[in-house]
Structures are given as C-alpha cells and as structure tokens.
XYZ file of C-alpha atoms in Angstrom:
583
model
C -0.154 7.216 -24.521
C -2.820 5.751 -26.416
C -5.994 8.307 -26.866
C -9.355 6.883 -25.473
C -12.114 6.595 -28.176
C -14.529 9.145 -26.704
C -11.484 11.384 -26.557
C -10.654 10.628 -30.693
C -14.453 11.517 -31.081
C -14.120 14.903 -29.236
C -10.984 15.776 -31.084
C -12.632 14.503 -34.715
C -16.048 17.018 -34.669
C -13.760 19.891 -33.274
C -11.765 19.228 -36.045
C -14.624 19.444 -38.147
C -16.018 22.394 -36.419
C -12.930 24.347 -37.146
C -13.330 23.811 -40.927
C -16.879 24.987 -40.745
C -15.585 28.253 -38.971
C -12.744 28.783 -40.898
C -14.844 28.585 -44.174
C -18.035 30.763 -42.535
C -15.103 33.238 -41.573
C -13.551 33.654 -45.545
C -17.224 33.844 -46.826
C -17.796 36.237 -43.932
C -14.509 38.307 -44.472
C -15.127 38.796 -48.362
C -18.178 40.593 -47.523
C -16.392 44.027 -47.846
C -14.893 42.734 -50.802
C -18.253 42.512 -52.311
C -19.685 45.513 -51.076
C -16.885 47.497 -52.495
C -17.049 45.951 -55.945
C -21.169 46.043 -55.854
C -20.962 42.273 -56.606
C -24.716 41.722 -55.795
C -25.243 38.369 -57.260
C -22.542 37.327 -55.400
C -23.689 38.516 -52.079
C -26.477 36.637 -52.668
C -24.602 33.351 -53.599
C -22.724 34.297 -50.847
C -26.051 33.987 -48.571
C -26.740 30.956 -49.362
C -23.230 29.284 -49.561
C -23.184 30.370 -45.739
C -26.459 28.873 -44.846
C -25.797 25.746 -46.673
C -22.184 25.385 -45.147
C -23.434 24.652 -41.684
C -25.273 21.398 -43.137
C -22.540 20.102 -45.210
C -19.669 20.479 -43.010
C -21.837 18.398 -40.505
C -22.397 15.699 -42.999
C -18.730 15.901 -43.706
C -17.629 15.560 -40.037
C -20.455 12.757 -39.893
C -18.864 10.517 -42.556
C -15.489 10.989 -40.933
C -16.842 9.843 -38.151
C -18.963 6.623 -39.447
C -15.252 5.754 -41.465
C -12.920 5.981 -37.906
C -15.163 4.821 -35.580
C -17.239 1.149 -35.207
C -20.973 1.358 -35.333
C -21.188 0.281 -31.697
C -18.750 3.050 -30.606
C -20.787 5.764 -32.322
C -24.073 4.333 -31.048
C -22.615 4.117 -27.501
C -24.373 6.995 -25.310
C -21.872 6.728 -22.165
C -19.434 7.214 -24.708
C -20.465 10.335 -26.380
C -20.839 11.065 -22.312
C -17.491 11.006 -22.126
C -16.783 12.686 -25.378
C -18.549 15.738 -23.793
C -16.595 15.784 -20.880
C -13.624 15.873 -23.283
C -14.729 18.241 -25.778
C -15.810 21.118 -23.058
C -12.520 20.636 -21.736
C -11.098 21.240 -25.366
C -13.301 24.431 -25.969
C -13.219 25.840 -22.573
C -10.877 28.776 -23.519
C -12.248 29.271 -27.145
C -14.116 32.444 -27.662
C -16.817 30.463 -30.002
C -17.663 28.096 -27.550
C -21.358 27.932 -27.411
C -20.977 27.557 -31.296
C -18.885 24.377 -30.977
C -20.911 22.872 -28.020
C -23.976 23.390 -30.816
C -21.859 22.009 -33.697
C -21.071 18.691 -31.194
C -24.713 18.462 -30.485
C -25.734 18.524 -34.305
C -23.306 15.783 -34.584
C -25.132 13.929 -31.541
C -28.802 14.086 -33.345
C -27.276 12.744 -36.641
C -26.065 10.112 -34.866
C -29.166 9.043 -32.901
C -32.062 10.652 -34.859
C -32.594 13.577 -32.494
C -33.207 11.249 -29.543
C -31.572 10.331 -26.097
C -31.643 14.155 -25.836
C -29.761 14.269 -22.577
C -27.366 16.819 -20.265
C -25.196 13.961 -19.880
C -24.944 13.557 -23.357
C -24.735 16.324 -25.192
C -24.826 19.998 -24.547
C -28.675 20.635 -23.855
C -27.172 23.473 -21.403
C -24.205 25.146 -22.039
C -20.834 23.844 -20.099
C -20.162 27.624 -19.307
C -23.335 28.986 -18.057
C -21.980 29.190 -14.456
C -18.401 29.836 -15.164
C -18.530 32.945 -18.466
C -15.736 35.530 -18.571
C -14.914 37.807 -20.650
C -12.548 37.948 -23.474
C -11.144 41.240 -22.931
C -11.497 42.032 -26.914
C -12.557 45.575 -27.154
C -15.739 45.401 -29.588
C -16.165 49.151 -29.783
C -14.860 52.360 -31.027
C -16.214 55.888 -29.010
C -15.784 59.270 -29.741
C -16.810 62.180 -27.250
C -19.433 64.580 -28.431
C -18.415 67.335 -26.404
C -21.040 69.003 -28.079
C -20.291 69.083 -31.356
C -22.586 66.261 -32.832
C -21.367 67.297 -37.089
C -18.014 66.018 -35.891
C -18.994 62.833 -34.300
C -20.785 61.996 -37.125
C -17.873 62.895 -39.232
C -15.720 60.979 -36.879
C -18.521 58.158 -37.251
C -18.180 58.132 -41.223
C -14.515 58.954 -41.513
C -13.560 56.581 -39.269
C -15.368 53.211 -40.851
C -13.318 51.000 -42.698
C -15.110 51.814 -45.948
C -12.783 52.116 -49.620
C -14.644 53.721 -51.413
C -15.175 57.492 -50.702
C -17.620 59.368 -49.919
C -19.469 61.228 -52.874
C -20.257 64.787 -50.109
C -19.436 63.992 -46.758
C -20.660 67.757 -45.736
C -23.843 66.621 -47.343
C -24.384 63.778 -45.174
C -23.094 64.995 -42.282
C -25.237 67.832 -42.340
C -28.236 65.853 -43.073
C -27.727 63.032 -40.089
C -26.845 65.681 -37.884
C -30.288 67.293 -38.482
C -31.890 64.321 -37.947
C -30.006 63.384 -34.990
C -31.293 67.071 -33.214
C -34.596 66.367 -33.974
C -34.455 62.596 -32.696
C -32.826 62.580 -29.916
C -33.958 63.134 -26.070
C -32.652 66.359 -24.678
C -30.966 64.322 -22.203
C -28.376 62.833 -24.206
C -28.497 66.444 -26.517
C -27.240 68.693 -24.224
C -25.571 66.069 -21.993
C -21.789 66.853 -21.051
C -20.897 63.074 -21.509
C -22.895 62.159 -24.330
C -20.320 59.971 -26.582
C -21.202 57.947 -29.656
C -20.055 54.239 -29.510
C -20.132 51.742 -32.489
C -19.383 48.372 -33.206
C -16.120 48.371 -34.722
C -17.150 45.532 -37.551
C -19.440 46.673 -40.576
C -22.945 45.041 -41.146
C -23.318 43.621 -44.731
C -26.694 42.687 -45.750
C -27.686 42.663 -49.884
C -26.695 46.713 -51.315
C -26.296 48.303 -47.689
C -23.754 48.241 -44.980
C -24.830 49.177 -41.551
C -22.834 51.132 -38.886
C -24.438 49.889 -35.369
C -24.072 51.070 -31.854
C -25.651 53.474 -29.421
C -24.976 57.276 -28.230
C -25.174 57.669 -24.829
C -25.432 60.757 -22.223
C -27.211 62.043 -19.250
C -27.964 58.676 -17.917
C -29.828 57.646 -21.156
C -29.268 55.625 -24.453
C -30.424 55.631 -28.023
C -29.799 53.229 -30.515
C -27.744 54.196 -33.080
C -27.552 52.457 -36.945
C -26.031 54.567 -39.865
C -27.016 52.915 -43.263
C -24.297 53.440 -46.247
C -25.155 52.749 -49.544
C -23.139 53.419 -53.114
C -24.775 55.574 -55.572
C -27.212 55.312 -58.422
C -26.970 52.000 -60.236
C -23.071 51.228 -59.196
C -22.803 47.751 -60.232
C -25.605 47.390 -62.679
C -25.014 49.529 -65.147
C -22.596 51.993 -66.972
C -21.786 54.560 -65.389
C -23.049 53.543 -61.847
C -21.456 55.917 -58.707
C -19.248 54.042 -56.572
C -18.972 56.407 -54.246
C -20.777 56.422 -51.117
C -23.770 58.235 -48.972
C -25.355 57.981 -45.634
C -29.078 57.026 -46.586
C -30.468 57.407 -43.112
C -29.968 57.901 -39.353
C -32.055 55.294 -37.351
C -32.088 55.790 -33.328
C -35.521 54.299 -32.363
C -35.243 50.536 -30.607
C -38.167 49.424 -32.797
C -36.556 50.945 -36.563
C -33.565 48.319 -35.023
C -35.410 45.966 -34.749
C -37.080 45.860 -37.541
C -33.519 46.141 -39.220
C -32.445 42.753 -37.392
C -36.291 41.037 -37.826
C -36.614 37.674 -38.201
C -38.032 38.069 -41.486
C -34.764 39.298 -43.426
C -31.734 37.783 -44.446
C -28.582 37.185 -42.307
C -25.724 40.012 -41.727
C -22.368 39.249 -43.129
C -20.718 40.605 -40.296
C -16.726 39.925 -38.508
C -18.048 38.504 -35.040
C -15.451 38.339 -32.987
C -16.835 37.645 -29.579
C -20.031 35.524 -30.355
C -21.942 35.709 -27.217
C -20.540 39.219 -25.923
C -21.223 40.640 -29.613
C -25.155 39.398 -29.060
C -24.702 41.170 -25.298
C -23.890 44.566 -26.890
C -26.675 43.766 -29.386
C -29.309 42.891 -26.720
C -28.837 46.373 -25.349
C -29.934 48.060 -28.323
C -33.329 45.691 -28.725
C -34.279 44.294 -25.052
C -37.240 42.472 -26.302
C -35.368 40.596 -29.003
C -34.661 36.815 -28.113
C -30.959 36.093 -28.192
C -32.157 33.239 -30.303
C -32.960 35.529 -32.995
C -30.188 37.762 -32.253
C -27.685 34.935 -33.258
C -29.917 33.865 -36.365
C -29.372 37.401 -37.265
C -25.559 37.367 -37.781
C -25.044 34.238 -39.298
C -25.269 31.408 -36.392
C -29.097 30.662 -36.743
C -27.567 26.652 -35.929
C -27.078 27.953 -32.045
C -30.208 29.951 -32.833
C -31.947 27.236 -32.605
C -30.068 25.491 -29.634
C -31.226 29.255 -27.623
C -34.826 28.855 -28.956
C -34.764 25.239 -27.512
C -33.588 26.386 -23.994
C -35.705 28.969 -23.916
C -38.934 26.751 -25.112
C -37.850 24.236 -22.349
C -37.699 27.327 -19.554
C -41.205 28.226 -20.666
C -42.696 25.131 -20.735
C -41.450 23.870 -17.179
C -43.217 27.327 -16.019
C -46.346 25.686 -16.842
C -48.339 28.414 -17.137
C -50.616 27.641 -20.262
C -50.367 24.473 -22.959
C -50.211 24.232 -26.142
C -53.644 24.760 -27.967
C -54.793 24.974 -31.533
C -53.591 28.300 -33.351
C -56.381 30.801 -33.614
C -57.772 31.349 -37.355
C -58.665 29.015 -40.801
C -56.520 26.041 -40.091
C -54.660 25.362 -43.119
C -54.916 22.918 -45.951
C -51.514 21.474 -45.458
C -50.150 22.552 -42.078
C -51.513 21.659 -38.675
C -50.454 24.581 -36.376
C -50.382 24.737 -32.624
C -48.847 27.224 -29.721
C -48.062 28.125 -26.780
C -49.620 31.300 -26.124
C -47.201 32.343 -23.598
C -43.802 31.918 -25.829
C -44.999 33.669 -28.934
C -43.996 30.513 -31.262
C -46.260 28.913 -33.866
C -45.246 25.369 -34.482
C -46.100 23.992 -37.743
C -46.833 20.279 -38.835
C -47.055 18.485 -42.298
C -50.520 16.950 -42.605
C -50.768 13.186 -43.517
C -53.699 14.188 -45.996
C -53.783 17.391 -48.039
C -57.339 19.602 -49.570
C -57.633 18.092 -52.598
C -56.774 21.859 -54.226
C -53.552 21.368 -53.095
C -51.442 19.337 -55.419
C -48.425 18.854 -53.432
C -46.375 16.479 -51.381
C -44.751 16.279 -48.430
C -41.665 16.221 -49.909
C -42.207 19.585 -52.011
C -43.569 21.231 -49.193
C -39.925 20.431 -47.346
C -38.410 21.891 -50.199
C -40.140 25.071 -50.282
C -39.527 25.813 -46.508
C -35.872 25.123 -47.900
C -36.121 27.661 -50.602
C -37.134 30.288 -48.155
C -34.350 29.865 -45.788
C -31.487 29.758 -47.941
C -33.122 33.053 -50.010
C -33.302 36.485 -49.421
C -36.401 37.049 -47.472
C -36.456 41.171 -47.404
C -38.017 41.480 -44.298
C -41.665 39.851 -45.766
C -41.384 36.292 -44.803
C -40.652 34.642 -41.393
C -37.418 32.759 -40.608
C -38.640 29.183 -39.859
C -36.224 26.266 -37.786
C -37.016 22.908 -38.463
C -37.269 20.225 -35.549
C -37.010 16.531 -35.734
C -38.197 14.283 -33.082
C -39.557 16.793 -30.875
C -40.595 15.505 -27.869
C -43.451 16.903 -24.970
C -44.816 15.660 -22.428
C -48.719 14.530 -22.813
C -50.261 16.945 -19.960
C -48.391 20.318 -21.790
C -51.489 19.723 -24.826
C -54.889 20.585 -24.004
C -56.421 17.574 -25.340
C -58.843 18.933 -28.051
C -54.773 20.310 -29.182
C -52.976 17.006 -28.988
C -56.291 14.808 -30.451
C -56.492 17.270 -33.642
C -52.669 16.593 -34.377
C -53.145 12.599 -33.848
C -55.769 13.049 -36.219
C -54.346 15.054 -38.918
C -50.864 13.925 -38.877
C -50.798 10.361 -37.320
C -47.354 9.584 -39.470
C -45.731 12.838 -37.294
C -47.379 12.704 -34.059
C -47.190 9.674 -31.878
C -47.675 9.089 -28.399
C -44.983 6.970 -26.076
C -45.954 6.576 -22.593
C -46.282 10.180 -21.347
C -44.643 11.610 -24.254
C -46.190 13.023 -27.883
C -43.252 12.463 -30.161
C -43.235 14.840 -33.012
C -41.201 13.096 -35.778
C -40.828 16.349 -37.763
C -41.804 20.466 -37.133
C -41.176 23.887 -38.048
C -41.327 26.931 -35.658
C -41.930 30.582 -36.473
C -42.808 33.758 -34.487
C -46.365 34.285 -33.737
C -48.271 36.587 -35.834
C -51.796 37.728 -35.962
C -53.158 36.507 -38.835
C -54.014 39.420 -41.004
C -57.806 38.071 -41.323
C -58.324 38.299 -37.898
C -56.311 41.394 -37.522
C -58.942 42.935 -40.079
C -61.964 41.773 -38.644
C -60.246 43.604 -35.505
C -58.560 46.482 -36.473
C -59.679 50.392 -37.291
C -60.776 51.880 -39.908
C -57.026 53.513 -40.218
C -55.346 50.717 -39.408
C -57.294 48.669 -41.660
C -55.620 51.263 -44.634
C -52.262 50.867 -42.990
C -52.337 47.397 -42.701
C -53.792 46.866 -46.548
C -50.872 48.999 -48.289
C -48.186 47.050 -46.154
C -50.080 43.893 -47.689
C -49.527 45.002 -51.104
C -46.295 46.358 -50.231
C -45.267 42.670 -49.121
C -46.496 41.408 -52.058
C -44.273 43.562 -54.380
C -40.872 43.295 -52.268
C -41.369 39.175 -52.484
C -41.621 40.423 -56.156
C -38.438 42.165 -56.182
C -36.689 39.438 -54.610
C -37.900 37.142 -57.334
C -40.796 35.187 -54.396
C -44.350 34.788 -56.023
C -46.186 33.532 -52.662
C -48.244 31.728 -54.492
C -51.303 31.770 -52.543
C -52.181 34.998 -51.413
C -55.095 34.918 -49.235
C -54.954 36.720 -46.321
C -54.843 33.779 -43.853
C -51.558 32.972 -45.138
C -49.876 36.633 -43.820
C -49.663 37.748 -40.313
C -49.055 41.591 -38.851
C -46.286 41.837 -36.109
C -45.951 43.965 -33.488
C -44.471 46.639 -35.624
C -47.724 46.193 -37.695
C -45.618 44.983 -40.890
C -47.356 42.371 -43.056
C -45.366 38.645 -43.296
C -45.352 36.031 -45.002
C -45.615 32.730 -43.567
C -47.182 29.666 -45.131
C -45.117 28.486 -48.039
C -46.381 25.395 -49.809
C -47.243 27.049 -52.886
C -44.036 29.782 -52.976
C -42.436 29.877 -56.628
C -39.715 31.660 -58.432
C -40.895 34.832 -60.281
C -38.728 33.734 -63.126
C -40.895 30.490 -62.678
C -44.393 31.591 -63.448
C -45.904 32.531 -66.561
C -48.236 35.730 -66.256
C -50.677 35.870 -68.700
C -53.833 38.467 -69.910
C -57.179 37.621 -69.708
C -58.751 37.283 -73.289
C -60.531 40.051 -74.232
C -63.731 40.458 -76.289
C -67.064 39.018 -76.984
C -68.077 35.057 -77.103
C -65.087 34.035 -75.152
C -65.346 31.594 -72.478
C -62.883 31.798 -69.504
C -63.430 28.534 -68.503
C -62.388 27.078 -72.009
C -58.818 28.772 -71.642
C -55.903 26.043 -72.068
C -54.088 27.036 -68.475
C -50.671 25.294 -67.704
C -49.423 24.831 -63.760
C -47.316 28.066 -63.872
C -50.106 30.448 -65.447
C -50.974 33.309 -63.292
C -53.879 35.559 -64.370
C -53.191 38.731 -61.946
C -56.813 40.282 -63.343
C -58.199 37.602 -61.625
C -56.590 37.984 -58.215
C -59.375 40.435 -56.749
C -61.951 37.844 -55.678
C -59.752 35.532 -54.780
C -57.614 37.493 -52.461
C -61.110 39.228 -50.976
C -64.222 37.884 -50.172
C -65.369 41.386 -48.896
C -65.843 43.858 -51.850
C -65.124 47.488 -49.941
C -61.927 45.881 -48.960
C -61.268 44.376 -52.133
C -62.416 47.854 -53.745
C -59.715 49.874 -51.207
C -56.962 47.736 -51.639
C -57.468 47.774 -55.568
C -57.021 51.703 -55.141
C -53.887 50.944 -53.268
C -52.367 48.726 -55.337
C -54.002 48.743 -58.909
C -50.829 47.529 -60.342
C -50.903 44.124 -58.805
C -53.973 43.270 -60.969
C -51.999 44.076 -63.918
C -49.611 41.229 -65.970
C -47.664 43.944 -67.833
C -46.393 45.214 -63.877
C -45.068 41.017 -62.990
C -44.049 40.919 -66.359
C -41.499 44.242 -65.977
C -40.233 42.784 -62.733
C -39.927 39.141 -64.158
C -37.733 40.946 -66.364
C -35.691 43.157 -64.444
C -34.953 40.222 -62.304
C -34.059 38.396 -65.679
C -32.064 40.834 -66.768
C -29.735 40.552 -63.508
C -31.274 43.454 -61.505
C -31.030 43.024 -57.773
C -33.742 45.269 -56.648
C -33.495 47.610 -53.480
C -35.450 46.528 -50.824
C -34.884 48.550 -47.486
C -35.590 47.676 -44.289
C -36.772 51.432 -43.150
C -39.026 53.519 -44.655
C -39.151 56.226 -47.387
C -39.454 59.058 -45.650
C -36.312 58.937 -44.006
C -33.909 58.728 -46.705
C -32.130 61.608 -47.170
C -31.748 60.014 -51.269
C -35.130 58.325 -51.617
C -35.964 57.875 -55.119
C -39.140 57.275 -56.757
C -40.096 53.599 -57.289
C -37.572 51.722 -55.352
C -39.073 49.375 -53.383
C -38.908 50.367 -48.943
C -40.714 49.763 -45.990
C-alpha cells in the first residue's frame, strides 16, 4: 500500500527526532564518564555540543525534508494537519512524547516562519493532556530510616553508582548526619516511617554530581540533594585526589532551587521518564515552572513549548497587559511585561545610543554566547521567539506605541494583532537600582557583596559583562544578584586589562586605548553615581578595582583552570577552602 504524503512527513521528522535523542542520550550517558576521569573541558564542550544538537538535527531533518518532499507539499497546512494526526498516533506509546510533539512543531515554524500557529496544525497543546498514564518505570530508590539516619546516609552514598571511592566515608557520614539533625523538622526526625528516597540517576553539572530526592516521615517532606565532589585539584594537576567527598547536605526547597535556577547551566542527567521525572522534581520546588524544570535537565526546546502554554493561559486570564518594564530603559533593548507572569520580554531596537557600537547582528550573537556557556548561576537563561504574535487590546497603549516607535522593523501591527518579528524572554527581576533605592540598610550590604560576588564568578567562568552598571543586574527572590543584559558580554581571555599610568604630567585622556582595554581603576564612578555606596562596595570588593586580580584569573583560565563555582554557599561545606569561588 502506497504511504500518503502527510504520513511520509510524520514518519521523516520522527526519524529525525530519534537521531537527535539518540545523540542527546550518548552525550548524556558519557557524563559519568567525565566525571570519573575529571575531564572538565570536556564537560564543558559537552554543554554546548548538547545545546547546539537540538538546532542542527532540526536543520538536518529540515533539508531532508525540502529534498523528499515538493515545495507545495511542505507549504500545504491541511497537510501538515494530517501529518499531526499521524505522528501522535506514531508517538502515542513513546515515553518522550511531549519531546517529539515539540521536535514536530520546531519542524512546523521552520517551515512557515513561526506562523499559522494552529491546534490543527501542530502541537500548540499536547495530544496527551487528557489521556497521560504512567510508564510504570520505577524512578526511585528508598531506604527505611528506622531510626538510624548514619546508615541511610551510608546507604545513600554506598549505594550511588559512583567509581571512584570514597576518600572517609565515616567522615562524611558523620558530618551529613549532623547536619541532617540539626535541619530537619522533628516530625520527620523522630518519625517511625521516615524513609529517604532518591532519584536513582546522578546529576552532572561542571565538577559536582548531585544526589536528589526527598526524606519523608510523619506526614511531612524535606528536600533532599547530596553534592559529591573529587578532591583537591583531581584533574588539574599532579597529584590531584580522585577520590570522593560529600561537600554538603541541602534540605531547604529554596537551597534546591537555587541549585536548579534558571541562571546555571543544564544537568547532564539519564531521564528516563521525561514528564514523570519533572513530576517528582516539581515536588521538591512547587513554585518552579515546569518550563524551567525541563530547561534544567537538558530539554529547554519543550521548555519553551511549556513557557508558551503557560504565557497563553495567563494572557487569556486577562487580568493585567503588558506595560513598559519598570527602571532606565536600555540603550539597545526595548523591554516590556506582564506583571502577572513574572516574564520580561526583550526587543532589539531599530536605533542604538550612539555609545553603543554594536549591531543587531552582534547583539544576536552575544545572547548566543550566553546560552550555549556556562552561566554559574549569575546570568539568566533567555528563549528566543520569532513571530510572536498578541492581540492589540493585551498592550496598554503608551506599551505597544513605545515598541512601534523604537523597533518599527520588529513590531508591526496586522488587523488586531502586534506581530513581533523577533524576542527574547527572561524571568523578571528587580533591577538592582531600584532594589537599592528600596532596600535596608542590611540588605543594601547583602545585596552589594552578592554584586561583586557575581561579578567575580562571571570571572571564573571566563564572562566579562561588559557593562556593569547596576541597571543591567536584577535581585531574585532568593536575593542573588543576575545578570541580564548582554550586548556588551566578552570573553575574559578577550579583553586586555591594563594600569592606569602613574605619575606627574600625564594626561588620561591622551592614553592610546584599543576596543578590548579595560582600566578596572576606573570602574568606581562608573559603576556608582552615589559615593557612600561606591565607598562600601569598594571595601567589599577592593580587588575588582585592581588589573593584577583580572589579570591572575585571565590566566588561570588560560592556563586551562576550570574554576569552582558552587551553587550553595560557604558555610555549608563540610571542605570549604579559602578562595574558591561559592554562593
């Protein structure tokens, strides 16, 4: 029997999904590979190959597409109609299904520019959403406490499907199950059925791997995420300790998620059960978007497709429109929310301030940059948005006349509709202007060493933000500092950090300065207009103002150091040492 054409197109971009999730899956797998070995520069390449690999097996599946089918086919819409029908059919019984209804749906906008952005047509809502069951795949392993909490910790380390050993398990066992005494609610302490349950696949994420679950008991949960790291300089230099230690024991929802923000890089992490995995993990953070959740272990793609559904929910509420953001407006981005949904969304201006000296094509590129790099928990994840369309009456008009102003090449108006050829989102922050003109006189301290903290993990992870006024970070909830606004982001390696001349007669302004120089003495002023905060965060961070400190971690970065960033603070690491870089 001769196959239908919208049935060969079904059967073509599954095909090509499956080599995108076989591939994701070996890059995935070799993550404990890497861990093992220490093979940090290859994590990282690792990163980024996995990012990247959603894109080009897309364009791959695209170009088999253009070569088997006509043009008229392809630009058919009851066709791809009936493609759907087919291709739900096909994936009904697959355990990655919302994956491959997003991977069919990437292949839709490629097709048609992001338009005709239809049920009937692609998969705005999922073909399951009434009709989910469940795999039957046990996720977790569980080990009764029956009061003895050193042994289910034991059990907890023992048990992981780590090679290398321990370097003193009694050490670490003792020291989490202190921890774990003082932490957790007498409920689940002296409960008769308290049990410790973790995900049986390992977390990878740059020098750490993560055991994540919860304990439960007495009616109550906790949290539960066990961060192992090797020793001392394993991996980057002689003499390095393989062997392994537990660095911390995290059981508050907010130290979670922190650990999954959207301002770090993606876990490498065996997902068996996509959408019951991000279940389990919704339990531990309730107030994390599944959007987000997904980003977080590798599928930021169907991210986005959950951050779209859950825009269009919010919108149809109709309970506020989309105004100007608060604060400066920028110099290159228009930016406009909607209060209620805790998005910024982020436009290229036609026209740039004549001190900025870039296009919109760099600009593009450095949003890029950020996404495929390690972001340590200091910048915001960003997704990018092509023909985004609104209706008219969701814009407060002072809103919706700025953007037709600033950006009349982007913004367009059909009918009832503001087309918006080209956008990024990002989580709302308050930006950390405003949230000093607002803040305490302690929280103003707080907030100014997590600044300067920011500053020096981008360091670490090779990120110079370029500019660094204080309009450009936010504070979230948590009250960390981010970095969002990324036209002028650089390599480290990039920039050339120079001294100012010292001694009599000589005139700054006659210095010879090329496009990379950076002159850190200077950075006071121009990061504070208001001296007694200029003044305390000079006291906080004196280094920053001083070309010999980006100079040392130019070259430790040079010299092939991957510097430890963690994603939990200092003081509680059992093995915290002196200068490494933490929350």
């Amino acid at each position: 029997m001769k196959l239908s054409p919208a049935y060969r197109l079904a059967a073509t971009i599954l095909h090509g999904f499956d080599e995108y999730r076989a591939r994701f899956k070996q890059i995935t797998f070799d993550a404990s590979r890497r861990f093992r070995e220490a093979a940090w520069r290859d994590a990282q390449q690792a990163s980024a190959a996995r990012i990247n690999l959603y894109g080009e097996k897309v364009e791959d599946t695209l170009g088999r597409l253009q070569r088997t089918f006509p043009q008229d086919v392809l630009a058919h819409c009851e066709t791809w109609g009936e493609a759907r029908h087919h291709y739900a059919e096909l994936i009904s019984q697959r355990l990655d299904y919302e994956l491959a209804e997003t991977f069919f749906n990437s292949l839709f906008c490629s097709i048609f520019q992001h338009r005709h952005i239809r049920n009937e047509w692609m998969f705005v809502y999922s073909s399951r959403d009434d009709a989910a069951h469940r795999s039957g795949i046990e996720l977790c392993r569980r080990y009764p406490v029956n009061g003895d909490w050193p042994n289910a910790l034991r059990w907890a380390l023992e048990e992981a499907p780590f090679d290398n050993p321990f370097a003193d398990l009694e050490r670490d066992i003792g020291l989490g199950t202190a921890l774990l005494e003082a932490q957790l609610p007498a409920a689940i302490l002296q409960a008769e059925d308290a049990q410790v349950e973790l995900l049986k696949s390992v977390f990878y994420r740059n020098k750490g791997a993560y055991l994540v679950g919860r304990i439960l008991g007495g009616g109550e949960q906790v949290p539960l995420v066990l961060p192992i790291l090797h020793g001392e300089g394993f991996g980057e230099k002689q003499g390095g300790d393989p062997c392994l230690h537990l660095d911390t024991v995290l059981t508050e929802t907010d130290e979670v998620s922190i650990i999954f923000s959207f301002t770090r890089a993606y876990f490498q992490v065996d997902v068996p059960v996509p959408g019951e995995f991000v279940d389990y993990l919704k339990q531990l953070m309730p107030h994390k978007p599944e959007g987000e959740l997904y980003a977080a272990i590798g599928f930021f793609k169907h991210g986005k497709t959950e951050f779209f559904r859950a825009l269009n929910q919010q919108v149809a509420k109709r309970e506020d429109k989309f105004i100007i953001a608060p604060g400066v407006r920028g110099m290159v981005m228009a930016v406009f929310v909607l209060p209620s949904f805790r998005t910024v969304f982020k436009i290229i201006k036609d026209k740039f301030d004549p001190a900025k000296d870039v296009t919109h094509a760099v600009v593009r590129e450095k949003y890029r940059l950020v996404k495929r790099h390690d972001r340590v928990g200091r910048m915001a994840d960003t997704q990018e948005f092509s023909n985004f369309t609104v209706r008219k009456d969701h814009f407060e008009p002072e809103c919706l006349a700025h953007l037709l102003e600033v950006a009349p090449s982007i913004v367009s108006l059909k009918d009832d509709k503001v087309i918006i050829k080209h956008c990024y989102t990002e989580r709302m922050m308050t930006p950390l202007n405003i949230y000093l003109e607002q803040c305490s006189e302690a929280e103003r301290e707080t907030v100014l060493k997590d600044y300067g903290n920011a500053i020096k993990q981008m360091a670490a992870a090779n990120i110079f933000p370029g500019d660094m006024l204080l309009k450009n970070f936010g504070v979230t909830r948590h009250g960390r500092v981010i970095f969002y606004d990324y036209d002028e982001v650089c390599y480290i390696t990039e920039c050339r950090f120079r001294h100012m001349p010292k001694g009599q007669g000589i005139d700054a302004s006659s210095l010879s300065i090329g496009p990379n120089d950076i002159f850190p003495e200077e950075f006071g002023p121009f990061m504070f207009a208001n001296k007694t905060l200029r003044d305390m965060f000079m006291d906080q961070h004196p280094e920053l103002f001083d070309p010999d400190y980006w100079l040392e971690v130019q070259k430790a970065i040079r010299d092939g150091r991957v510097i430890d960033v963690y994603p939990y603070r200092n003081k509680q690491r059992f093995a915290g040492t002196v200068g490494q870089l933490v929350y």
